[in-house]
Amino acid sequence: KAGVTQTPRYLIKTRGQQVTLSCSPISGHRSVSWYQQTPGQGLQFLFEYFSETQRNKGNFPGRFSGRQFSNSRSEMNVSTLELGDSALYLCASSLTQQGRYSGANVLTFGAGSRLTVL
Amino acid sequence: QKEVEQNSGPLSVPEGAIASLNCTYSDRGSQSFFWYRQYSGKSPELIMFIYSNGDKEDGRFTAQLNKASQYVSLLIRDSQPSDSATYLCAVTDSNYQLIWGAGTKLIIKP
């Protein structure tokens, strides 16, 4: 069973550019969550998508956006990149939307996309 | 603000000893508690989760939950050098959203 696939694994951008990251969840998983991880801030929740709808959003500026397709694949976009956006961006999938169901919050992470902004 | 606190470490434990990792949380409505392990340069992977007060054992790992005191711990018995990693505690808040701790770095010394 394939795991969570994230592309690209590494990328370098310059300030002001925009970037799109892709995530393919485990087959059968319908929820995709995105996280930013930096050494100083740890894991920071960006947003969760379920059934092509954003269900929850973290405290990030509007430059960070995402979407989910009908096959549950998800993309996130960061526009007008800043130096502080340099981080590891992790995608995680789960069977269903995070919530009361006991298995809903069990996440499987992809390998991540490491973004460097120069 | 809902918080999950972990000692950043590093926590150094001799090989073969018991490693004890602790996590406290602020939201009394929290219902689910997770421990993830993250090796350097890798992504987090689930070790175990616990929902009820008491202990839950899985091989060399035991999760302990005390909702009254608002803490959850992870014990690793017979620690191995391969257990050296950062351990992340995650807790669902009263809205069932995951709140993450910053992680404890564990070093197992041969």
PDB file of C-alpha atoms in Angstrom:
ATOM      1  CA  LYS A   1       0.000   0.000   0.000  1.00  0.00           C
ATOM      2  CA  ALA A   2       1.581   3.259  -1.081  1.00  0.00           C
ATOM      3  CA  GLY A   3       2.145   5.889   1.563  1.00  0.00           C
ATOM      4  CA  VAL A   4       1.612   9.615   1.396  1.00  0.00           C
ATOM      5  CA  THR A   5       3.493  11.090  -1.553  1.00  0.00           C
ATOM      6  CA  GLN A   6       4.690  14.662  -1.595  1.00  0.00           C
ATOM      7  CA  THR A   7       6.283  16.478  -4.490  1.00  0.00           C
ATOM      8  CA  PRO A   8       8.666  18.111  -4.952  1.00  0.00           C
ATOM      9  CA  ARG A   9      10.921  16.961  -2.144  1.00  0.00           C
ATOM     10  CA  TYR A  10      13.240  19.957  -2.331  1.00  0.00           C
ATOM     11  CA  LEU A  11      12.912  23.341  -3.901  1.00  0.00           C
ATOM     12  CA  ILE A  12      14.621  26.697  -3.811  1.00  0.00           C
ATOM     13  CA  LYS A  13      12.783  29.912  -4.530  1.00  0.00           C
ATOM     14  CA  THR A  14      13.502  33.606  -4.201  1.00  0.00           C
ATOM     15  CA  ARG A  15      11.545  36.199  -2.281  1.00  0.00           C
ATOM     16  CA  GLY A  16       8.400  37.315  -4.034  1.00  0.00           C
ATOM     17  CA  GLN A  17       7.946  34.122  -6.013  1.00  0.00           C
ATOM     18  CA  GLN A  18       5.137  31.670  -5.470  1.00  0.00           C
ATOM     19  CA  VAL A  19       5.262  27.913  -4.965  1.00  0.00           C
ATOM     20  CA  THR A  20       2.851  25.008  -5.295  1.00  0.00           C
ATOM     21  CA  LEU A  21       3.304  21.766  -3.384  1.00  0.00           C
ATOM     22  CA  SER A  22       1.466  18.553  -4.079  1.00  0.00           C
ATOM     23  CA  CYS A  23       0.279  15.721  -1.849  1.00  0.00           C
ATOM     24  CA  SER A  24      -1.251  12.378  -2.742  1.00  0.00           C
ATOM     25  CA  PRO A  25      -2.799  10.687   0.300  1.00  0.00           C
ATOM     26  CA  ILE A  26      -2.929   7.004   1.082  1.00  0.00           C
ATOM     27  CA  SER A  27      -5.522   5.272  -1.073  1.00  0.00           C
ATOM     28  CA  GLY A  28      -8.869   5.460   0.686  1.00  0.00           C
ATOM     29  CA  HIS A  29      -7.870   8.364   2.909  1.00  0.00           C
ATOM     30  CA  ARG A  30     -10.104  11.344   2.328  1.00  0.00           C
ATOM     31  CA  SER A  31      -8.650  13.933   4.678  1.00  0.00           C
ATOM     32  CA  VAL A  32      -5.445  15.817   4.002  1.00  0.00           C
ATOM     33  CA  SER A  33      -3.791  18.156   6.482  1.00  0.00           C
ATOM     34  CA  TRP A  34      -0.847  20.449   5.868  1.00  0.00           C
ATOM     35  CA  TYR A  35       1.773  21.466   8.411  1.00  0.00           C
ATOM     36  CA  GLN A  36       4.761  23.760   8.445  1.00  0.00           C
ATOM     37  CA  GLN A  37       7.738  22.625  10.505  1.00  0.00           C
ATOM     38  CA  THR A  38      10.630  24.858  11.469  1.00  0.00           C
ATOM     39  CA  PRO A  39      13.302  24.312  14.134  1.00  0.00           C
ATOM     40  CA  GLY A  40      12.055  27.217  16.207  1.00  0.00           C
ATOM     41  CA  GLN A  41       8.280  26.760  15.923  1.00  0.00           C
ATOM     42  CA  GLY A  42       7.801  23.029  15.680  1.00  0.00           C
ATOM     43  CA  LEU A  43       4.777  21.677  13.832  1.00  0.00           C
ATOM     44  CA  GLN A  44       2.330  24.409  12.885  1.00  0.00           C
ATOM     45  CA  PHE A  45      -1.059  23.484  11.426  1.00  0.00           C
ATOM     46  CA  LEU A  46      -1.879  25.161   8.136  1.00  0.00           C
ATOM     47  CA  PHE A  47      -5.203  23.653   7.034  1.00  0.00           C
ATOM     48  CA  GLU A  48      -7.217  20.479   6.612  1.00  0.00           C
ATOM     49  CA  TYR A  49      -9.192  19.434   3.559  1.00  0.00           C
ATOM     50  CA  PHE A  50     -11.928  16.853   3.419  1.00  0.00           C
ATOM     51  CA  SER A  51     -14.271  16.191   0.516  1.00  0.00           C
ATOM     52  CA  GLU A  52     -12.712  19.043  -1.453  1.00  0.00           C
ATOM     53  CA  THR A  53     -13.588  21.551   1.286  1.00  0.00           C
ATOM     54  CA  GLN A  54     -11.325  23.319   3.728  1.00  0.00           C
ATOM     55  CA  ARG A  55     -12.529  22.187   7.139  1.00  0.00           C
ATOM     56  CA  ASN A  56     -10.058  23.926   9.410  1.00  0.00           C
ATOM     57  CA  LYS A  57      -7.405  26.572   9.087  1.00  0.00           C
ATOM     58  CA  GLY A  58      -4.464  27.534  11.258  1.00  0.00           C
ATOM     59  CA  ASN A  59      -3.118  31.003  11.987  1.00  0.00           C
ATOM     60  CA  PHE A  60      -1.309  31.691   8.747  1.00  0.00           C
ATOM     61  CA  PRO A  61      -1.688  34.687   6.434  1.00  0.00           C
ATOM     62  CA  GLY A  62      -3.791  34.535   3.294  1.00  0.00           C
ATOM     63  CA  ARG A  63      -0.651  33.981   1.230  1.00  0.00           C
ATOM     64  CA  PHE A  64      -1.013  30.348   2.213  1.00  0.00           C
ATOM     65  CA  SER A  65      -3.815  28.563   0.420  1.00  0.00           C
ATOM     66  CA  GLY A  66      -4.748  25.101  -0.633  1.00  0.00           C
ATOM     67  CA  ARG A  67      -7.256  22.944  -2.384  1.00  0.00           C
ATOM     68  CA  GLN A  68      -8.300  19.352  -2.672  1.00  0.00           C
ATOM     69  CA  PHE A  69      -9.394  17.498  -5.752  1.00  0.00           C
ATOM     70  CA  SER A  70     -12.081  14.873  -6.164  1.00  0.00           C
ATOM     71  CA  ASN A  71      -9.486  12.081  -5.948  1.00  0.00           C
ATOM     72  CA  SER A  72      -8.406  13.487  -2.531  1.00  0.00           C
ATOM     73  CA  ARG A  73      -5.080  14.743  -3.842  1.00  0.00           C
ATOM     74  CA  SER A  74      -4.247  18.138  -2.435  1.00  0.00           C
ATOM     75  CA  GLU A  75      -2.097  21.109  -3.300  1.00  0.00           C
ATOM     76  CA  MET A  76      -0.964  24.020  -1.241  1.00  0.00           C
ATOM     77  CA  ASN A  77       0.245  27.315  -2.606  1.00  0.00           C
ATOM     78  CA  VAL A  78       2.322  30.040  -1.040  1.00  0.00           C
ATOM     79  CA  SER A  79       2.374  33.355  -2.851  1.00  0.00           C
ATOM     80  CA  THR A  80       4.774  36.259  -2.449  1.00  0.00           C
ATOM     81  CA  LEU A  81       7.346  34.142  -0.654  1.00  0.00           C
ATOM     82  CA  GLU A  82       9.212  35.565   2.328  1.00  0.00           C
ATOM     83  CA  LEU A  83      12.477  34.412   3.873  1.00  0.00           C
ATOM     84  CA  GLY A  84      10.525  33.187   6.897  1.00  0.00           C
ATOM     85  CA  ASP A  85       8.601  30.735   4.733  1.00  0.00           C
ATOM     86  CA  SER A  86      11.684  28.529   4.535  1.00  0.00           C
ATOM     87  CA  ALA A  87      10.566  25.324   6.209  1.00  0.00           C
ATOM     88  CA  LEU A  88       9.647  21.697   5.834  1.00  0.00           C
ATOM     89  CA  TYR A  89       6.058  21.428   4.628  1.00  0.00           C
ATOM     90  CA  LEU A  90       4.413  18.207   5.665  1.00  0.00           C
ATOM     91  CA  CYS A  91       1.259  16.682   4.351  1.00  0.00           C
ATOM     92  CA  ALA A  92      -0.620  14.102   6.396  1.00  0.00           C
ATOM     93  CA  SER A  93      -3.584  11.990   5.451  1.00  0.00           C
ATOM     94  CA  SER A  94      -6.240  10.291   7.533  1.00  0.00           C
ATOM     95  CA  LEU A  95      -9.268   8.182   6.810  1.00  0.00           C
ATOM     96  CA  THR A  96     -11.777  10.888   7.509  1.00  0.00           C
ATOM     97  CA  GLN A  97     -12.139  14.434   8.777  1.00  0.00           C
ATOM     98  CA  GLN A  98     -10.529  15.054  12.150  1.00  0.00           C
ATOM     99  CA  GLY A  99     -13.183  14.836  14.753  1.00  0.00           C
ATOM    100  CA  ARG A 100     -14.917  12.688  17.307  1.00  0.00           C
ATOM    101  CA  TYR A 101     -14.395   9.335  15.540  1.00  0.00           C
ATOM    102  CA  SER A 102     -11.528   7.630  17.348  1.00  0.00           C
ATOM    103  CA  GLY A 103      -9.460   6.883  14.250  1.00  0.00           C
ATOM    104  CA  ALA A 104     -10.024  10.223  12.564  1.00  0.00           C
ATOM    105  CA  ASN A 105      -7.041  11.922  14.126  1.00  0.00           C
ATOM    106  CA  VAL A 106      -4.491   9.236  13.330  1.00  0.00           C
ATOM    107  CA  LEU A 107      -2.242  10.896  10.782  1.00  0.00           C
ATOM    108  CA  THR A 108       0.180   9.380   8.312  1.00  0.00           C
ATOM    109  CA  PHE A 109       2.757  11.872   7.140  1.00  0.00           C
ATOM    110  CA  GLY A 110       4.497  12.189   3.824  1.00  0.00           C
ATOM    111  CA  ALA A 111       8.242  12.719   3.552  1.00  0.00           C
ATOM    112  CA  GLY A 112       7.747  16.469   3.221  1.00  0.00           C
ATOM    113  CA  SER A 113       8.732  19.215   0.833  1.00  0.00           C
ATOM    114  CA  ARG A 114      11.690  21.257   1.997  1.00  0.00           C
ATOM    115  CA  LEU A 115      11.389  24.830   0.796  1.00  0.00           C
ATOM    116  CA  THR A 116      14.277  27.264   0.898  1.00  0.00           C
ATOM    117  CA  VAL A 117      13.565  30.913   0.153  1.00  0.00           C
ATOM    118  CA  LEU A 118      16.561  33.045  -0.767  1.00  0.00           C
TER     119      LEU A 118
ATOM    120  CA  GLN B   1      -4.557  29.599  24.344  1.00  0.00           C
ATOM    121  CA  LYS B   2      -4.570  25.823  24.190  1.00  0.00           C
ATOM    122  CA  GLU B   3      -1.098  24.451  24.757  1.00  0.00           C
ATOM    123  CA  VAL B   4       0.803  21.209  24.823  1.00  0.00           C
ATOM    124  CA  GLU B   5       4.069  21.385  26.722  1.00  0.00           C
ATOM    125  CA  GLN B   6       7.061  19.104  26.434  1.00  0.00           C
ATOM    126  CA  ASN B   7      10.562  19.393  27.785  1.00  0.00           C
ATOM    127  CA  SER B   8      12.728  20.040  24.727  1.00  0.00           C
ATOM    128  CA  GLY B   9      15.618  18.000  26.124  1.00  0.00           C
ATOM    129  CA  PRO B  10      17.852  16.511  25.090  1.00  0.00           C
ATOM    130  CA  LEU B  11      17.039  13.643  27.396  1.00  0.00           C
ATOM    131  CA  SER B  12      19.981  11.287  27.629  1.00  0.00           C
ATOM    132  CA  VAL B  13      19.302   7.680  28.692  1.00  0.00           C
ATOM    133  CA  PRO B  14      21.718   4.716  28.848  1.00  0.00           C
ATOM    134  CA  GLU B  15      21.025   1.808  26.532  1.00  0.00           C
ATOM    135  CA  GLY B  16      18.798  -0.775  28.192  1.00  0.00           C
ATOM    136  CA  ALA B  17      17.275   1.705  30.655  1.00  0.00           C
ATOM    137  CA  ILE B  18      13.738   3.088  30.715  1.00  0.00           C
ATOM    138  CA  ALA B  19      13.185   6.398  28.934  1.00  0.00           C
ATOM    139  CA  SER B  20      10.351   8.503  30.307  1.00  0.00           C
ATOM    140  CA  LEU B  21       8.883  11.288  28.194  1.00  0.00           C
ATOM    141  CA  ASN B  22       6.271  13.650  29.557  1.00  0.00           C
ATOM    142  CA  CYS B  23       3.656  15.939  28.078  1.00  0.00           C
ATOM    143  CA  THR B  24       1.167  18.284  29.745  1.00  0.00           C
ATOM    144  CA  TYR B  25      -1.829  19.925  28.117  1.00  0.00           C
ATOM    145  CA  SER B  26      -4.047  22.840  29.006  1.00  0.00           C
ATOM    146  CA  ASP B  27      -7.466  21.941  27.542  1.00  0.00           C
ATOM    147  CA  ARG B  28      -9.509  19.887  30.019  1.00  0.00           C
ATOM    148  CA  GLY B  29     -11.785  18.886  27.138  1.00  0.00           C
ATOM    149  CA  SER B  30      -9.008  16.966  25.391  1.00  0.00           C
ATOM    150  CA  GLN B  31     -10.049  13.457  24.438  1.00  0.00           C
ATOM    151  CA  SER B  32      -7.326  11.830  22.333  1.00  0.00           C
ATOM    152  CA  PHE B  33      -3.598  11.694  22.894  1.00  0.00           C
ATOM    153  CA  PHE B  34      -0.892  10.690  20.456  1.00  0.00           C
ATOM    154  CA  TRP B  35       2.820  10.035  20.483  1.00  0.00           C
ATOM    155  CA  TYR B  36       4.805  10.415  17.279  1.00  0.00           C
ATOM    156  CA  ARG B  37       8.482   9.721  16.707  1.00  0.00           C
ATOM    157  CA  GLN B  38      10.522  11.817  14.303  1.00  0.00           C
ATOM    158  CA  TYR B  39      14.010  10.843  13.276  1.00  0.00           C
ATOM    159  CA  SER B  40      16.318  13.619  12.171  1.00  0.00           C
ATOM    160  CA  GLY B  41      15.529  14.607   8.591  1.00  0.00           C
ATOM    161  CA  LYS B  42      12.426  12.403   8.470  1.00  0.00           C
ATOM    162  CA  SER B  43       8.728  12.946   8.953  1.00  0.00           C
ATOM    163  CA  PRO B  44       6.785  12.048  12.110  1.00  0.00           C
ATOM    164  CA  GLU B  45       5.439   8.532  12.456  1.00  0.00           C
ATOM    165  CA  LEU B  46       2.784   7.362  14.884  1.00  0.00           C
ATOM    166  CA  ILE B  47       3.953   5.264  17.828  1.00  0.00           C
ATOM    167  CA  MET B  48       0.694   4.939  19.700  1.00  0.00           C
ATOM    168  CA  PHE B  49      -2.408   6.711  20.898  1.00  0.00           C
ATOM    169  CA  ILE B  50      -4.452   6.561  24.071  1.00  0.00           C
ATOM    170  CA  TYR B  51      -7.964   7.705  24.892  1.00  0.00           C
ATOM    171  CA  SER B  52      -8.674   6.405  28.392  1.00  0.00           C
ATOM    172  CA  ASN B  53      -7.067   7.042  31.741  1.00  0.00           C
ATOM    173  CA  GLY B  54      -4.448   4.512  32.698  1.00  0.00           C
ATOM    174  CA  ASP B  55      -1.782   2.629  30.809  1.00  0.00           C
ATOM    175  CA  LYS B  56      -1.661   1.273  27.286  1.00  0.00           C
ATOM    176  CA  GLU B  57       1.163  -1.029  26.305  1.00  0.00           C
ATOM    177  CA  ASP B  58       2.508  -1.839  22.857  1.00  0.00           C
ATOM    178  CA  GLY B  59       5.706  -3.824  22.856  1.00  0.00           C
ATOM    179  CA  ARG B  60       8.436  -1.812  24.561  1.00  0.00           C
ATOM    180  CA  PHE B  61       6.244   1.294  24.623  1.00  0.00           C
ATOM    181  CA  THR B  62       3.737   2.254  27.309  1.00  0.00           C
ATOM    182  CA  ALA B  63       1.553   5.350  27.186  1.00  0.00           C
ATOM    183  CA  GLN B  64       0.170   6.630  30.462  1.00  0.00           C
ATOM    184  CA  LEU B  65      -2.717   9.071  30.665  1.00  0.00           C
ATOM    185  CA  ASN B  66      -3.915  11.023  33.683  1.00  0.00           C
ATOM    186  CA  LYS B  67      -6.735  13.366  32.674  1.00  0.00           C
ATOM    187  CA  ALA B  68      -7.216  14.752  36.172  1.00  0.00           C
ATOM    188  CA  SER B  69      -3.610  15.978  36.215  1.00  0.00           C
ATOM    189  CA  GLN B  70      -3.645  16.725  32.485  1.00  0.00           C
ATOM    190  CA  TYR B  71      -0.547  14.832  31.540  1.00  0.00           C
ATOM    191  CA  VAL B  72       0.363  11.989  29.260  1.00  0.00           C
ATOM    192  CA  SER B  73       3.654  10.157  29.261  1.00  0.00           C
ATOM    193  CA  LEU B  74       5.493   7.667  27.122  1.00  0.00           C
ATOM    194  CA  LEU B  75       7.758   5.034  28.616  1.00  0.00           C
ATOM    195  CA  ILE B  76      10.260   3.178  26.468  1.00  0.00           C
ATOM    196  CA  ARG B  77      11.608   0.045  28.100  1.00  0.00           C
ATOM    197  CA  ASP B  78      14.958  -1.519  27.196  1.00  0.00           C
ATOM    198  CA  SER B  79      15.945   1.609  25.284  1.00  0.00           C
ATOM    199  CA  GLN B  80      17.940   1.052  22.116  1.00  0.00           C
ATOM    200  CA  PRO B  81      20.169   3.469  20.175  1.00  0.00           C
ATOM    201  CA  SER B  82      17.559   3.256  17.393  1.00  0.00           C
ATOM    202  CA  ASP B  83      15.092   4.935  19.754  1.00  0.00           C
ATOM    203  CA  SER B  84      17.133   8.136  19.542  1.00  0.00           C
ATOM    204  CA  ALA B  85      14.767  10.630  17.945  1.00  0.00           C
ATOM    205  CA  THR B  86      12.474  13.533  18.737  1.00  0.00           C
ATOM    206  CA  TYR B  87       9.189  12.488  20.306  1.00  0.00           C
ATOM    207  CA  LEU B  88       6.146  14.627  19.590  1.00  0.00           C
ATOM    208  CA  CYS B  89       3.067  14.680  21.767  1.00  0.00           C
ATOM    209  CA  ALA B  90      -0.225  15.632  20.108  1.00  0.00           C
ATOM    210  CA  VAL B  91      -3.558  16.184  21.820  1.00  0.00           C
ATOM    211  CA  THR B  92      -7.013  16.820  20.414  1.00  0.00           C
ATOM    212  CA  ASP B  93      -8.672  19.842  21.955  1.00  0.00           C
ATOM    213  CA  SER B  94     -12.342  20.118  22.866  1.00  0.00           C
ATOM    214  CA  ASN B  95     -13.081  20.816  19.161  1.00  0.00           C
ATOM    215  CA  TYR B  96     -11.203  17.634  18.179  1.00  0.00           C
ATOM    216  CA  GLN B  97      -8.390  19.601  16.568  1.00  0.00           C
ATOM    217  CA  LEU B  98      -4.827  18.396  17.052  1.00  0.00           C
ATOM    218  CA  ILE B  99      -2.520  20.548  19.146  1.00  0.00           C
ATOM    219  CA  TRP B 100       1.164  19.634  18.963  1.00  0.00           C
ATOM    220  CA  GLY B 101       3.949  19.895  21.462  1.00  0.00           C
ATOM    221  CA  ALA B 102       7.374  21.070  20.326  1.00  0.00           C
ATOM    222  CA  GLY B 103       8.900  17.660  20.978  1.00  0.00           C
ATOM    223  CA  THR B 104      11.490  16.099  23.264  1.00  0.00           C
ATOM    224  CA  LYS B 105      14.820  15.037  21.821  1.00  0.00           C
ATOM    225  CA  LEU B 106      15.826  11.645  23.181  1.00  0.00           C
ATOM    226  CA  ILE B 107      19.375  10.322  23.006  1.00  0.00           C
ATOM    227  CA  ILE B 108      20.104   6.709  23.895  1.00  0.00           C
ATOM    228  CA  LYS B 109      23.765   6.250  24.810  1.00  0.00           C
ATOM    229  CA  PRO B 110      25.348   2.837  24.049  1.00  0.00           C
TER     230      PRO B 110
END
